[in-house]
Coordinates of C-alpha atoms in Angstrom, one line a residue:
M1 CA -8.0 -16.5 13.3
S2 CA -6.0 -16.0 10.2
S3 CA -2.1 -16.2 10.5
E4 CA -1.7 -14.0 7.5
A5 CA -0.1 -10.5 8.1
P6 CA -2.7 -7.6 7.5
L7 CA -2.2 -5.7 4.3
C8 CA -1.8 -1.9 4.2
Q9 CA -5.0 -0.5 3.1
S10 CA -3.2 2.0 0.9
C11 CA -0.4 0.0 -0.9
A12 CA -1.1 -3.6 0.1
M13 CA 2.3 -4.2 1.8
P14 CA 2.2 -7.0 4.3
M15 CA 2.5 -5.6 7.7
D16 CA 4.2 -8.6 9.3
A17 CA 6.3 -6.8 12.0
P18 CA 5.3 -4.1 14.5
E19 CA 7.6 -1.5 12.9
K20 CA 5.8 -1.9 9.6
F21 CA 2.5 -0.4 10.9
G22 CA 1.9 3.3 10.5
L23 CA 1.6 5.5 13.6
D24 CA -1.3 7.8 14.5
A25 CA -0.7 11.3 15.9
G26 CA -0.5 10.2 19.5
G27 CA 2.0 7.4 18.6
S28 CA -0.3 4.5 18.8
R29 CA -0.2 1.8 16.0
N30 CA -2.6 2.2 13.1
E31 CA -4.0 -1.2 12.1
D32 CA -5.0 -0.1 8.5
Y33 CA -1.9 1.6 7.1
C34 CA 1.8 0.9 6.9
C35 CA 4.7 3.0 8.1
Y36 CA 5.3 4.2 4.6
C37 CA 1.7 5.4 3.8
W38 CA 0.6 6.6 7.3
Q39 CA 2.8 8.9 9.5
N40 CA 1.8 10.9 12.5
G41 CA -1.8 10.4 12.0
K42 CA -2.1 11.2 8.3
F43 CA -1.1 10.0 4.9
A44 CA 2.5 10.6 4.1
N45 CA 1.6 11.4 0.5
E46 CA -1.5 12.8 -0.7
S47 CA -1.9 11.3 -4.1
T48 CA -4.5 10.1 -6.4
L49 CA -5.0 6.4 -7.2
S50 CA -3.3 6.8 -10.5
Q51 CA -0.2 8.4 -8.8
A52 CA -0.1 5.7 -6.3
V53 CA -0.2 3.0 -8.9
E54 CA 2.8 4.6 -10.8
N55 CA 4.8 5.1 -7.7
N56 CA 4.3 1.5 -6.6
I57 CA 5.3 -0.1 -10.0
P58 CA 9.0 -0.6 -8.9
F59 CA 7.8 -2.6 -5.8
W60 CA 5.4 -4.8 -7.7
K61 CA 7.5 -5.6 -10.8
S62 CA 9.7 -8.5 -11.2
E63 CA 12.9 -8.3 -13.3
D64 CA 11.4 -10.0 -16.3
E65 CA 8.1 -7.9 -16.2
S66 CA 7.1 -4.8 -18.0
D67 CA 5.6 -1.9 -16.3
D68 CA 2.3 -2.5 -17.9
I69 CA 2.1 -6.0 -16.4
A70 CA 2.9 -4.7 -12.9
R71 CA 0.3 -2.0 -13.5
E72 CA -2.3 -4.4 -14.3
R73 CA -1.6 -6.4 -11.2
I74 CA -1.7 -3.4 -9.0
M75 CA -5.0 -2.3 -10.6
E76 CA -6.5 -5.7 -9.6
V77 CA -5.7 -4.9 -5.8
F78 CA -5.6 -1.2 -5.1
P79 CA -9.2 -0.3 -6.0
K80 CA -10.3 -2.8 -3.3
L81 CA -8.2 -1.3 -0.6
K82 CA -9.9 1.0 2.1
R83 CA -8.0 4.1 0.9
W84 CA -9.0 3.7 -2.8
A85 CA -12.4 2.0 -2.6
V86 CA -15.1 4.1 -4.2

């Protein structure tokens, strides 16, 4: 069994604590999506992949990195996640 935290299948945030998991409509923990992406049994924001990428740049970008570099890194991950996989 892997000791790595599961990643949110929408934004790739590590869900390494119980409060980081999203909640389904009945209040049960959702194993696929984080608390920022999944609330009360649905996505907190209905967005396209492009919008999600742009919204996540600040979280993926280091101080000395351009938006373009962060965008490229995100695009290596997001299309493989359950929410965005085609």
